[in-house]
C-alpha cells in the first residue's frame, strides 16, 4: 500500500471531510508526492455551491506548487455536479501571459478521476509548460540564456523572470548538492528536520554585471552552521559564470560540513589522549558530542575538578579549561574559575598539549587557592 | 588501622559473572559511553552523626552531619554540572531506610531538602540493610535489560552514607529485591563509611567489613573516613566519578601529572 501522511489525510481530516469524495484521493496524492523538489500545499478549499453547508461538496481549491524557492499558486476548479470531468485552472495575475499549449497537457485528454495520480500528473505537466514559458522570456537575453543552458547540464535549475521593461530581473534557484547525511548523530539529534540548501542568484541586469546571491538553508541546517551569515559566498565578477560559481558554492558548503565532522573526530581523539594521560583521575565525559570532560586532580594536598570543554570548531577553537573547588562555595555554588589563556597549539601532538595544559593548571593553582580562601565560603 | 578493601575476590565475581554483562575492564584509552545517573543519597540520621565529630584547625569540632550536608551540596552542584540530566533522590536511614525526597535534577531544590535534614535522638541496635534494597527496588528499579542498550537510558546508583560506630548493618528478610538489583548491570552502589577512630570500644572494623561486601563487585567504590575534615570533602569528590566511566578503585590516581 502507499505511505500516507496521517496528519493530513484520511476521512477524519478536515480536508477529507470538506472535499467531494471523488476528489479526495487526487488531492491527497498531490500532498504526498514530493518528487518535484518540495511538497504541494492545498489551501482555500471552497465549494461552487454558494449557500448552505459545503461539507463533502467542496470542488475548488488553490495549489501552492514549489518553484524557484517560492510557490506558484494555481486555482483548481472542479464541478461538484460533474466531478469526474477534468478541472479548469486559473493562474496568478502575475503570469498573465502564461498560456500553456493544451496539446501538451496530456493528462487533461486522458483524464480519469479514478486514477489518484491524474491531478498530480497535470501539475507536473503544467510545471513543465511554466518552465518553457519562463525560458521564453529569459532566452531573449544572450548572457542569461547561456547561464541557464550551461547550468542545466549538471543541475536542477528553476528560473523566474519579471518581465519589467525597465528593470527586468531574472532569478535562478539552484538546489545545492551537498552530502548532509554524514553529520554525526548528536548534531542531527540536536537539530532535527530535513537538511536542504539552495543558491538563489538574482540577475539585476541582463548582462550579469550585477547580481545578488544568497544561500537558502533549512532551519535545522541554519542552526548547525550558526546562522546564514557564517556562509561567505565567493565574489562575483563580470567574467564569473554560474557553471563555475555553483560548484564553488557547493564546495564551500561541503567543506563546512566536512569540518564539523573532522572536528567531531578530532574531539574524540583528544578525549582518548586525555584518557591515556589522565584516565585514572577521570570523573565523567560526554560521549555523544565529545565536548565535555572532567577530572578530579590533586596537587600538594589540594584537590579540585578540572573541566575541559571543546567546541564544534575544535581545534580551530582552542579547548576551554576551568577549575572548580570541591571545598569552597561562592553564592551557594562551587567556586569556579575559567582559565582563559590556557596553552594550546594544534601543531603539537595531543599529549604534548595535555602536558602543557597540566603545567599551566599547576602554575595557576596558587592563585586559585588564594581566591578560594579570600572569596570562597568553606563550611 | 583500617585498610580500604577492594572486592576483587574472583570467587565472588565469578558467581555474578552472568549478571555483569557489560565489561568493566579499564584501559586508560578506552572510551566508555555515559548515561544519566539516578543517584540515591542514603543519609544516616542516627544520633551518631551528631556525636561523631570532625576535627578542623580553625573551626573546632563540627558534627559529622553538618560536614556531610555541606559536602553533599557541593557534590550535587558539581555532579549536576557534569550532566544536567543526572537526578538525585534522598533516603534517610533510621533503623531502616525511608524515602525522603523524590528524584529531581535541580541542584538547588535537592540542596534545600538536604539542608533540612536533622539527626534523630535515637541510636539503634541494628540497621536493616534489606529495607534499603526493597526501597530502591520498589521506587527506582534500574532499566530492564531486554534491549541491552549500550549505553542504557539511565543507571541507578546508591551512595550509602553510613555514620554509626556501634551499630551493625544486618541483612534481614526480602531476598528478591536484593537479587534483582545485584543481577542488573545498571545498578551500582558506593559506600562512604564515616565513623569514630576505631578502637576496642566500638565496632568500626566489623561494620567496615560488612559494608565493603554490601555490593561485592569490582566496580564498587568503598570509602572509609574518620577525623580529618579535608579528607571528608575529598571522599565526596571521589564519589563524583561516573560508574560507567571511572577506573576501578584500586587504579584511581588523582595526582596532577606534569612534565
XYZ file of C-alpha atoms in Angstrom:
638
model
C 0.000 0.000 0.000
C 1.135 3.609 -0.342
C 2.596 5.599 2.526
C 0.212 8.349 3.505
C 0.900 11.252 5.841
C -1.675 10.510 8.509
C -1.784 14.055 9.787
C -3.313 15.475 6.639
C -5.099 12.577 5.031
C -7.837 10.202 5.871
C -11.535 10.689 6.095
C -11.193 12.097 9.591
C -9.156 15.124 8.451
C -10.901 18.362 7.655
C -9.767 18.236 4.031
C -11.128 14.742 3.660
C -14.459 15.917 5.082
C -14.801 19.086 3.008
C -13.878 17.850 -0.437
C -16.110 15.914 -2.737
C -15.201 12.270 -2.061
C -14.111 11.585 -5.661
C -11.555 14.381 -5.422
C -10.037 13.379 -2.082
C -7.545 10.767 -3.405
C -6.396 13.208 -6.116
C -5.625 15.929 -3.605
C -4.024 13.540 -1.131
C -1.652 12.346 -3.848
C -0.606 15.964 -4.509
C 0.138 16.490 -0.846
C 2.020 13.241 -0.502
C 4.211 13.317 -3.584
C 7.439 15.240 -3.075
C 9.280 14.416 -6.302
C 9.046 17.983 -7.562
C 11.656 19.487 -5.206
C 9.246 20.097 -2.365
C 5.645 19.450 -1.400
C 2.455 20.991 -2.684
C 0.237 22.800 -0.198
C -3.542 22.863 -0.535
C -5.408 25.968 0.622
C -8.593 27.903 0.059
C -10.874 24.888 -0.167
C -14.321 26.109 -1.265
C -17.468 24.974 -2.953
C -19.121 26.236 -6.114
C -22.341 25.965 -4.144
C -22.730 29.456 -2.769
C -25.084 28.862 0.113
C -25.772 26.176 2.671
C -23.394 23.593 4.148
C -20.461 22.629 1.944
C -19.194 19.522 3.670
C -18.413 16.826 1.158
C -19.127 19.040 -1.812
C -16.120 21.348 -1.994
C -14.819 21.351 -5.525
C -12.327 24.185 -5.764
C -9.027 24.910 -4.044
C -5.653 26.515 -4.551
C -2.477 24.542 -5.045
C 0.770 26.203 -3.974
C 3.379 24.457 -6.120
C 7.041 24.769 -5.127
C 9.038 26.585 -7.771
C 12.172 28.694 -7.772
C 12.433 28.823 -3.982
C 8.873 30.024 -3.580
C 5.425 28.849 -4.739
C 3.234 29.333 -7.815
C -0.428 29.456 -6.951
C -2.891 27.800 -9.272
C -6.568 27.748 -8.540
C -8.143 24.430 -9.468
C -11.836 24.411 -10.301
C -13.784 21.189 -10.476
C -17.538 20.962 -10.850
C -19.263 19.168 -7.990
C -22.139 18.325 -10.299
C -19.767 16.646 -12.771
C -16.859 15.637 -10.530
C -15.274 13.216 -12.968
C -14.603 15.910 -15.515
C -11.117 17.462 -15.640
C -10.761 20.841 -13.885
C -10.280 24.389 -15.095
C -7.170 26.156 -13.883
C -6.701 29.800 -13.071
C -3.139 31.085 -12.906
C -1.931 34.026 -10.907
C -2.343 37.507 -12.352
C 1.448 37.929 -12.343
C 1.633 35.334 -15.080
C -0.913 36.947 -17.372
C 0.904 35.857 -20.487
C 1.321 32.255 -19.328
C -0.781 30.389 -21.835
C 0.068 26.689 -21.852
C -0.430 24.696 -25.024
C -3.298 22.387 -24.168
C -1.942 19.732 -26.530
C 0.976 19.311 -24.129
C -1.303 18.686 -21.173
C -1.874 15.024 -21.923
C -3.375 14.314 -18.522
C -6.327 16.510 -19.457
C -7.020 14.423 -22.524
C -6.514 11.171 -20.609
C -8.334 12.338 -17.504
C -9.545 9.521 -15.280
C -10.788 10.677 -11.892
C -10.447 7.140 -10.550
C -6.669 7.303 -11.021
C -5.320 9.057 -7.898
C -2.268 10.421 -9.755
C -4.122 12.267 -12.526
C -4.176 15.666 -10.807
C -0.542 15.348 -9.806
C 0.436 14.496 -13.393
C -1.469 17.566 -14.543
C 0.515 19.694 -12.110
C 3.770 18.178 -13.385
C 2.846 18.934 -16.994
C 1.746 22.461 -16.149
C 5.017 22.997 -14.346
C 6.908 21.850 -17.445
C 4.926 24.332 -19.524
C 5.587 27.038 -16.966
C 9.287 26.379 -17.232
C 9.141 26.712 -21.010
C 7.236 29.962 -20.574
C 9.861 31.368 -18.207
C 12.613 30.244 -20.531
C 10.975 32.000 -23.459
C 11.323 35.293 -21.574
C 14.845 34.555 -20.356
C 16.225 33.394 -23.704
C 15.761 36.876 -25.137
C 18.957 37.758 -23.248
C 22.032 36.020 -24.604
C 24.058 36.028 -21.428
C 21.244 34.718 -19.273
C 20.390 32.088 -21.863
C 23.992 30.922 -21.748
C 23.922 30.771 -17.948
C 20.743 28.716 -17.904
C 21.712 26.315 -20.657
C 25.172 25.602 -19.256
C 23.875 25.253 -15.709
C 21.045 22.940 -16.635
C 23.500 20.309 -17.845
C 24.540 19.434 -14.305
C 21.926 20.937 -12.023
C 18.244 21.292 -11.310
C 17.557 24.970 -12.016
C 14.357 26.955 -11.695
C 14.173 30.379 -13.274
C 11.745 33.207 -12.812
C 11.726 36.440 -14.791
C 9.907 39.591 -14.004
C 9.122 40.953 -17.425
C 9.599 44.538 -16.361
C 10.627 46.507 -19.419
C 12.668 48.994 -17.424
C 14.265 46.754 -14.839
C 13.934 43.142 -15.903
C 15.268 40.767 -13.294
C 15.885 37.059 -13.588
C 16.029 34.771 -10.557
C 17.879 31.496 -10.665
C 17.180 28.957 -7.907
C 19.628 26.073 -7.710
C 19.321 23.314 -5.071
C 22.813 22.545 -3.843
C 24.262 19.092 -3.979
C 25.833 18.692 -0.534
C 26.014 15.451 1.419
C 24.488 16.159 4.810
C 23.907 12.532 5.708
C 27.423 12.295 7.142
C 26.714 14.646 10.066
C 27.476 12.981 13.423
C 24.414 11.642 15.249
C 24.471 14.222 18.037
C 24.226 17.133 15.565
C 21.224 15.560 13.878
C 19.605 14.897 17.267
C 20.110 18.484 18.432
C 18.888 19.882 15.091
C 16.142 17.635 13.746
C 14.408 18.075 10.395
C 15.343 17.975 6.739
C 18.640 19.421 5.631
C 18.259 21.426 2.476
C 20.436 24.117 0.905
C 19.917 26.111 -2.278
C 21.600 29.013 -4.021
C 19.490 31.915 -5.227
C 21.009 34.293 -7.774
C 19.156 37.399 -8.851
C 20.411 38.986 -12.062
C 19.737 42.684 -11.871
C 20.937 43.370 -15.392
C 20.704 41.092 -18.400
C 24.450 41.437 -18.883
C 25.112 39.826 -15.491
C 27.276 42.718 -14.345
C 25.315 42.967 -11.116
C 23.908 40.070 -9.136
C 22.549 39.343 -5.684
C 23.435 35.896 -4.476
C 22.223 34.276 -1.293
C 22.062 30.832 0.222
C 18.807 29.358 1.452
C 19.177 26.880 4.336
C 16.560 24.692 6.011
C 16.092 25.677 9.711
C 17.999 22.704 11.182
C 20.930 23.384 8.875
C 20.953 27.080 9.708
C 21.254 26.205 13.404
C 24.066 23.745 12.750
C 26.075 26.309 10.807
C 25.333 29.001 13.361
C 23.315 31.210 11.004
C 23.287 32.132 7.297
C 25.838 34.888 7.933
C 28.543 32.291 8.526
C 28.390 31.401 4.837
C 30.671 33.759 2.939
C 29.828 33.355 -0.728
C 32.576 33.719 -3.344
C 32.947 37.025 -5.122
C 31.056 37.571 -8.382
C 32.889 39.298 -11.230
C 31.672 40.148 -14.710
C 33.572 37.167 -16.044
C 32.147 34.730 -13.499
C 29.737 32.172 -14.799
C 27.213 30.126 -12.835
C 28.594 26.879 -14.209
C 31.744 27.611 -12.191
C 30.119 29.581 -9.390
C 27.651 26.863 -8.379
C 30.316 24.154 -7.930
C 32.331 26.681 -5.880
C 29.367 27.268 -3.567
C 28.748 23.517 -3.334
C 32.349 23.038 -2.263
C 32.099 25.844 0.273
C 29.174 24.162 1.983
C 30.612 20.676 1.696
C 33.833 21.942 3.301
C 31.824 23.368 6.193
C 30.080 20.027 6.662
C 33.369 18.171 6.446
C 34.933 20.497 9.010
C 32.171 19.776 11.517
C 32.736 16.059 11.057
C 36.509 16.402 11.256
C 36.091 18.375 14.447
C 33.953 15.593 15.916
C 36.598 13.009 15.053
C 39.398 15.210 16.417
C 37.477 15.782 19.648
C 37.065 12.049 20.148
C 40.799 11.577 19.508
C 41.633 14.320 22.000
C 39.443 12.620 24.599
C 41.246 9.330 24.000
C 44.572 11.123 24.539
C 43.291 12.831 27.680
C 42.160 9.466 28.997
C 45.501 7.843 28.238
C 47.292 10.535 30.259
C 44.701 11.227 32.979
C 42.238 8.325 32.736
C 42.906 7.261 36.308
C 41.555 10.595 37.501
C 38.525 10.848 35.208
C 35.127 11.769 36.657
C 32.906 11.853 33.616
C 32.804 12.758 29.912
C 30.118 13.113 27.282
C 30.207 10.502 24.568
C 27.537 11.946 22.295
C 29.280 15.089 21.113
C 32.657 14.744 22.899
C 32.566 18.290 24.147
C 32.863 17.964 27.934
C 35.271 16.022 30.126
C 36.189 16.445 33.793
C 38.944 15.125 36.078
C 39.469 15.134 39.855
C 43.059 16.225 40.406
C 45.200 16.715 43.474
C 48.338 18.758 43.986
C 50.137 19.308 47.297
C 47.186 18.059 49.294
C 44.683 20.296 47.477
C 42.062 18.584 45.307
C 39.993 20.253 42.599
C 37.983 19.474 39.462
C 39.464 20.358 36.043
C 36.803 20.817 33.326
C 37.834 20.750 29.678
C 35.354 21.940 27.037
C 35.727 21.573 23.259
C 33.531 23.368 20.708
C 32.059 22.325 17.340
C 35.031 24.044 15.696
C 37.866 22.410 17.662
C 40.817 22.612 17.025
C 40.290 25.999 15.362
C 38.675 26.935 18.676
C 41.063 26.015 21.470
C 39.923 23.963 24.477
C 38.418 25.903 27.392
C 39.757 24.904 30.788
C 38.087 25.763 34.079
C 38.728 24.705 37.686
C 36.052 24.062 40.327
C 36.568 23.815 44.056
C 35.420 20.740 45.951
C 35.625 22.637 49.263
C 34.522 26.212 48.661
C 31.260 27.808 47.636
C 30.598 31.190 46.128
C 26.949 32.312 46.162
C 25.836 28.857 47.296
C 27.541 27.085 44.364
C 31.008 25.554 43.963
C 33.583 28.237 43.300
C 34.656 28.003 39.671
C 37.201 29.897 37.572
C 37.760 29.888 33.804
C 41.383 29.773 32.743
C 41.001 31.862 29.615
C 44.524 31.711 28.315
C 45.341 28.017 28.587
C 48.025 26.988 26.104
C 47.037 25.021 23.008
C 48.912 24.621 19.766
C 47.236 22.496 17.106
C 50.587 21.734 15.531
C 51.663 19.800 18.615
C 50.714 16.210 19.398
C 47.705 15.840 21.724
C 49.666 14.544 24.698
C 52.125 17.416 24.390
C 49.212 19.822 24.546
C 47.807 17.942 27.509
C 51.039 18.176 29.481
C 51.307 21.882 28.681
C 47.768 22.305 29.979
C 48.570 20.418 33.192
C 51.666 22.546 33.734
C 49.569 25.618 33.207
C 46.970 24.422 35.723
C 49.694 23.742 38.266
C 51.026 27.238 37.654
C 47.577 28.782 38.243
C 46.763 26.761 41.349
C 48.259 29.097 43.976
C 46.120 31.935 42.580
C 43.061 29.715 42.605
C 43.681 28.629 46.184
C 44.123 32.241 47.231
C 40.847 33.159 45.527
C 39.089 30.293 47.315
C 40.481 31.426 50.665
C 39.568 35.087 50.281
C 36.327 34.928 48.250
C 35.007 31.428 48.913
C 32.896 30.083 51.749
C 34.138 26.939 53.439
C 31.610 25.379 55.782
C 44.195 0.724 61.139
C 41.503 0.018 58.621
C 42.645 -0.764 55.103
C 40.367 0.001 52.222
C 39.488 -3.405 50.915
C 38.703 -3.982 47.279
C 36.130 -6.556 46.426
C 38.167 -8.123 43.667
C 37.889 -11.642 45.022
C 37.498 -13.698 41.890
C 35.291 -16.305 43.556
C 32.700 -13.655 44.316
C 32.984 -12.095 40.844
C 32.559 -15.363 39.019
C 29.254 -16.212 40.689
C 27.970 -12.866 39.460
C 29.649 -13.021 36.028
C 26.406 -13.947 34.300
C 24.815 -10.849 35.788
C 27.581 -8.371 34.882
C 27.007 -8.357 31.163
C 28.982 -5.187 30.423
C 32.737 -5.484 30.502
C 34.324 -3.270 33.101
C 37.959 -3.780 32.219
C 39.590 -0.410 32.493
C 42.005 0.515 29.756
C 43.048 4.125 30.069
C 42.448 4.964 26.440
C 39.108 3.245 26.142
C 36.078 5.409 25.743
C 33.018 4.147 27.616
C 29.598 5.545 26.855
C 27.835 7.526 29.533
C 24.206 7.609 30.710
C 22.395 9.926 33.085
C 22.526 8.685 36.685
C 19.685 8.389 39.138
C 21.676 8.895 42.320
C 20.105 7.861 45.615
C 21.872 9.520 48.527
C 21.191 7.412 51.624
C 21.901 9.573 54.612
C 22.274 8.104 58.077
C 20.417 10.174 60.671
C 21.136 8.063 63.754
C 22.396 10.095 66.695
C 25.958 9.034 65.885
C 26.070 11.593 63.070
C 25.593 14.275 65.684
C 28.018 12.870 68.243
C 30.804 11.898 65.862
C 32.960 14.970 65.394
C 35.086 16.183 62.529
C 38.233 17.949 63.641
C 39.122 21.223 61.994
C 42.041 23.521 62.713
C 40.175 26.800 62.979
C 36.523 25.812 63.441
C 36.891 23.359 66.308
C 34.848 20.147 66.406
C 31.990 20.010 63.932
C 29.200 17.395 63.990
C 29.564 14.853 61.201
C 26.123 15.597 59.733
C 26.940 19.290 59.333
C 30.001 18.488 57.264
C 28.148 15.794 55.328
C 25.439 18.294 54.396
C 27.946 20.842 53.256
C 29.988 18.397 51.225
C 26.814 16.854 49.776
C 25.678 20.239 48.481
C 28.998 20.697 46.710
C 28.651 17.146 45.387
C 25.163 17.786 43.992
C 26.115 21.033 42.242
C 29.382 19.655 40.879
C 27.712 16.461 39.673
C 24.861 18.369 38.044
C 27.396 20.443 36.150
C 28.897 17.282 34.664
C 25.498 16.365 33.182
C 22.253 18.317 33.640
C 20.270 15.099 33.301
C 21.618 13.466 36.463
C 18.866 13.138 39.063
C 19.147 12.976 42.843
C 16.834 11.256 45.327
C 17.218 11.273 49.095
C 16.740 8.397 51.524
C 17.220 8.701 55.277
C 18.381 5.849 57.487
C 16.959 5.233 60.931
C 16.503 1.607 61.971
C 15.639 1.093 58.333
C 15.644 3.027 55.058
C 12.932 5.659 54.450
C 12.326 7.628 51.275
C 12.766 11.361 51.968
C 12.872 13.284 48.698
C 11.911 12.156 45.224
C 14.213 12.404 42.215
C 14.996 15.863 40.974
C 17.618 17.200 38.599
C 17.515 20.723 40.007
C 20.506 21.026 42.338
C 19.015 23.992 44.217
C 15.887 22.060 45.157
C 17.894 18.991 46.148
C 20.161 21.126 48.364
C 17.155 22.733 50.027
C 15.999 19.261 51.013
C 19.478 18.309 52.203
C 19.775 21.409 54.373
C 16.559 20.457 56.173
C 17.973 17.139 57.420
C 18.426 16.714 61.171
C 19.828 13.883 63.236
C 17.383 11.907 65.383
C 17.872 11.418 69.091
C 17.961 7.625 68.917
C 20.818 5.277 68.443
C 19.776 1.923 67.105
C 20.646 -1.685 67.854
C 20.862 -2.578 64.202
C 20.224 -1.295 60.749
C 18.081 -3.352 58.367
C 20.008 -3.367 55.079
C 17.305 -5.422 53.329
C 14.948 -2.460 53.757
C 17.325 -0.364 51.659
C 17.272 -2.809 48.770
C 13.485 -3.189 48.929
C 13.015 0.571 48.974
C 15.313 1.095 45.996
C 13.817 -1.759 44.003
C 10.242 -0.543 44.611
C 10.850 3.123 43.937
C 13.657 3.202 41.441
C 14.410 -0.078 39.722
C 17.187 0.004 37.142
C 16.104 -0.117 33.466
C 15.280 -3.555 32.140
C 17.888 -5.477 30.240
C 15.522 -6.580 27.493
C 17.033 -4.417 24.753
C 20.520 -4.424 26.273
C 21.046 -0.891 25.004
C 24.540 0.400 25.309
C 24.524 2.820 26.880
C 21.364 2.199 28.950
C 18.800 5.039 29.170
C 19.973 5.651 32.760
C 21.692 3.852 35.614
C 20.755 3.731 39.297
C 23.481 4.418 41.859
C 23.025 4.195 45.614
C 25.510 6.208 47.662
C 25.339 4.897 51.203
C 26.461 7.343 53.856
C 26.678 5.243 56.991
C 27.680 7.054 60.146
C 27.453 4.606 63.053
C 30.304 3.282 65.105
C 28.326 0.895 67.331
C 25.524 -0.437 65.179
C 25.925 -3.306 62.750
C 24.114 -3.263 59.393
C 22.236 -6.555 59.337
C 20.512 -8.177 56.422
C 17.047 -9.339 57.454
C 14.383 -10.617 55.117
C 13.423 -9.923 51.487
C 15.743 -11.727 49.146
C 14.037 -10.870 45.842
C 14.767 -7.135 45.671
C 18.379 -7.711 46.585
C 18.760 -10.449 43.973
C 17.168 -8.360 41.232
C 19.357 -5.344 41.955
C 22.545 -7.379 42.130
C 21.689 -9.067 38.840
C 21.294 -5.775 36.993
C 24.312 -4.358 35.143
C 22.701 -0.927 35.541
C 22.647 -0.847 39.345
C 25.621 0.407 41.337
C 26.347 1.011 44.994
C 29.044 3.138 46.586
C 29.733 3.375 50.292
C 31.184 6.168 52.388
C 31.605 4.922 55.931
C 32.214 7.770 58.391
C 32.992 6.860 61.998
C 34.902 7.481 65.210
C 38.516 6.342 65.314
C 38.384 2.546 65.531
C 39.105 1.075 68.946
C 38.273 -1.815 71.224
C 35.225 0.166 72.392
C 33.470 0.309 69.086
C 32.505 -1.924 66.170
C 34.056 0.115 63.351
C 36.197 -2.674 61.894
C 33.310 -5.162 61.844
C 30.971 -2.600 60.361
C 33.516 -1.773 57.703
C 33.925 -5.444 56.844
C 30.172 -5.756 56.335
C 29.846 -2.541 54.341
C 32.716 -3.350 51.993
C 30.883 -6.536 50.962
C 27.440 -4.991 50.656
C 27.958 -4.597 46.894
C 30.647 -7.166 46.183
C 31.519 -6.201 42.639
C 34.726 -4.905 41.083
C 33.029 -1.631 40.226
C 32.230 -0.757 43.848
C 33.669 2.365 45.430
C 34.166 1.870 49.163
C 35.465 4.859 51.085
C 36.408 4.884 54.705
C 36.769 8.055 56.772
C 37.381 9.299 60.240
C 38.538 12.523 61.879
C 40.107 14.643 59.100
C 37.972 17.492 57.684
C 39.678 17.921 54.307
C 39.697 14.162 53.697
C 35.925 14.022 54.134
C 35.453 16.543 51.329
C 37.906 14.551 49.225
C 35.771 11.429 49.713
C 32.660 13.185 48.423
C 34.613 14.412 45.400
C 35.728 10.879 44.579
C 32.057 9.893 44.524
C 31.544 12.264 41.563
C 33.108 9.691 39.270
C 30.625 8.016 36.907
C 30.423 4.233 37.452
C 30.382 3.511 33.713
C 33.479 5.555 33.016
C 35.651 5.610 36.141
C 38.544 3.215 36.717
C 38.453 0.513 39.365
C 39.042 1.929 42.817
C 42.470 0.314 43.078
C 43.518 2.074 39.855
C 42.261 5.531 40.779
C 45.039 8.098 40.939
C 44.271 11.796 41.080
C 47.777 13.203 41.189
C 48.266 16.128 38.804
C 50.547 14.890 36.047
C 53.098 17.426 34.883
C 56.199 17.108 32.732
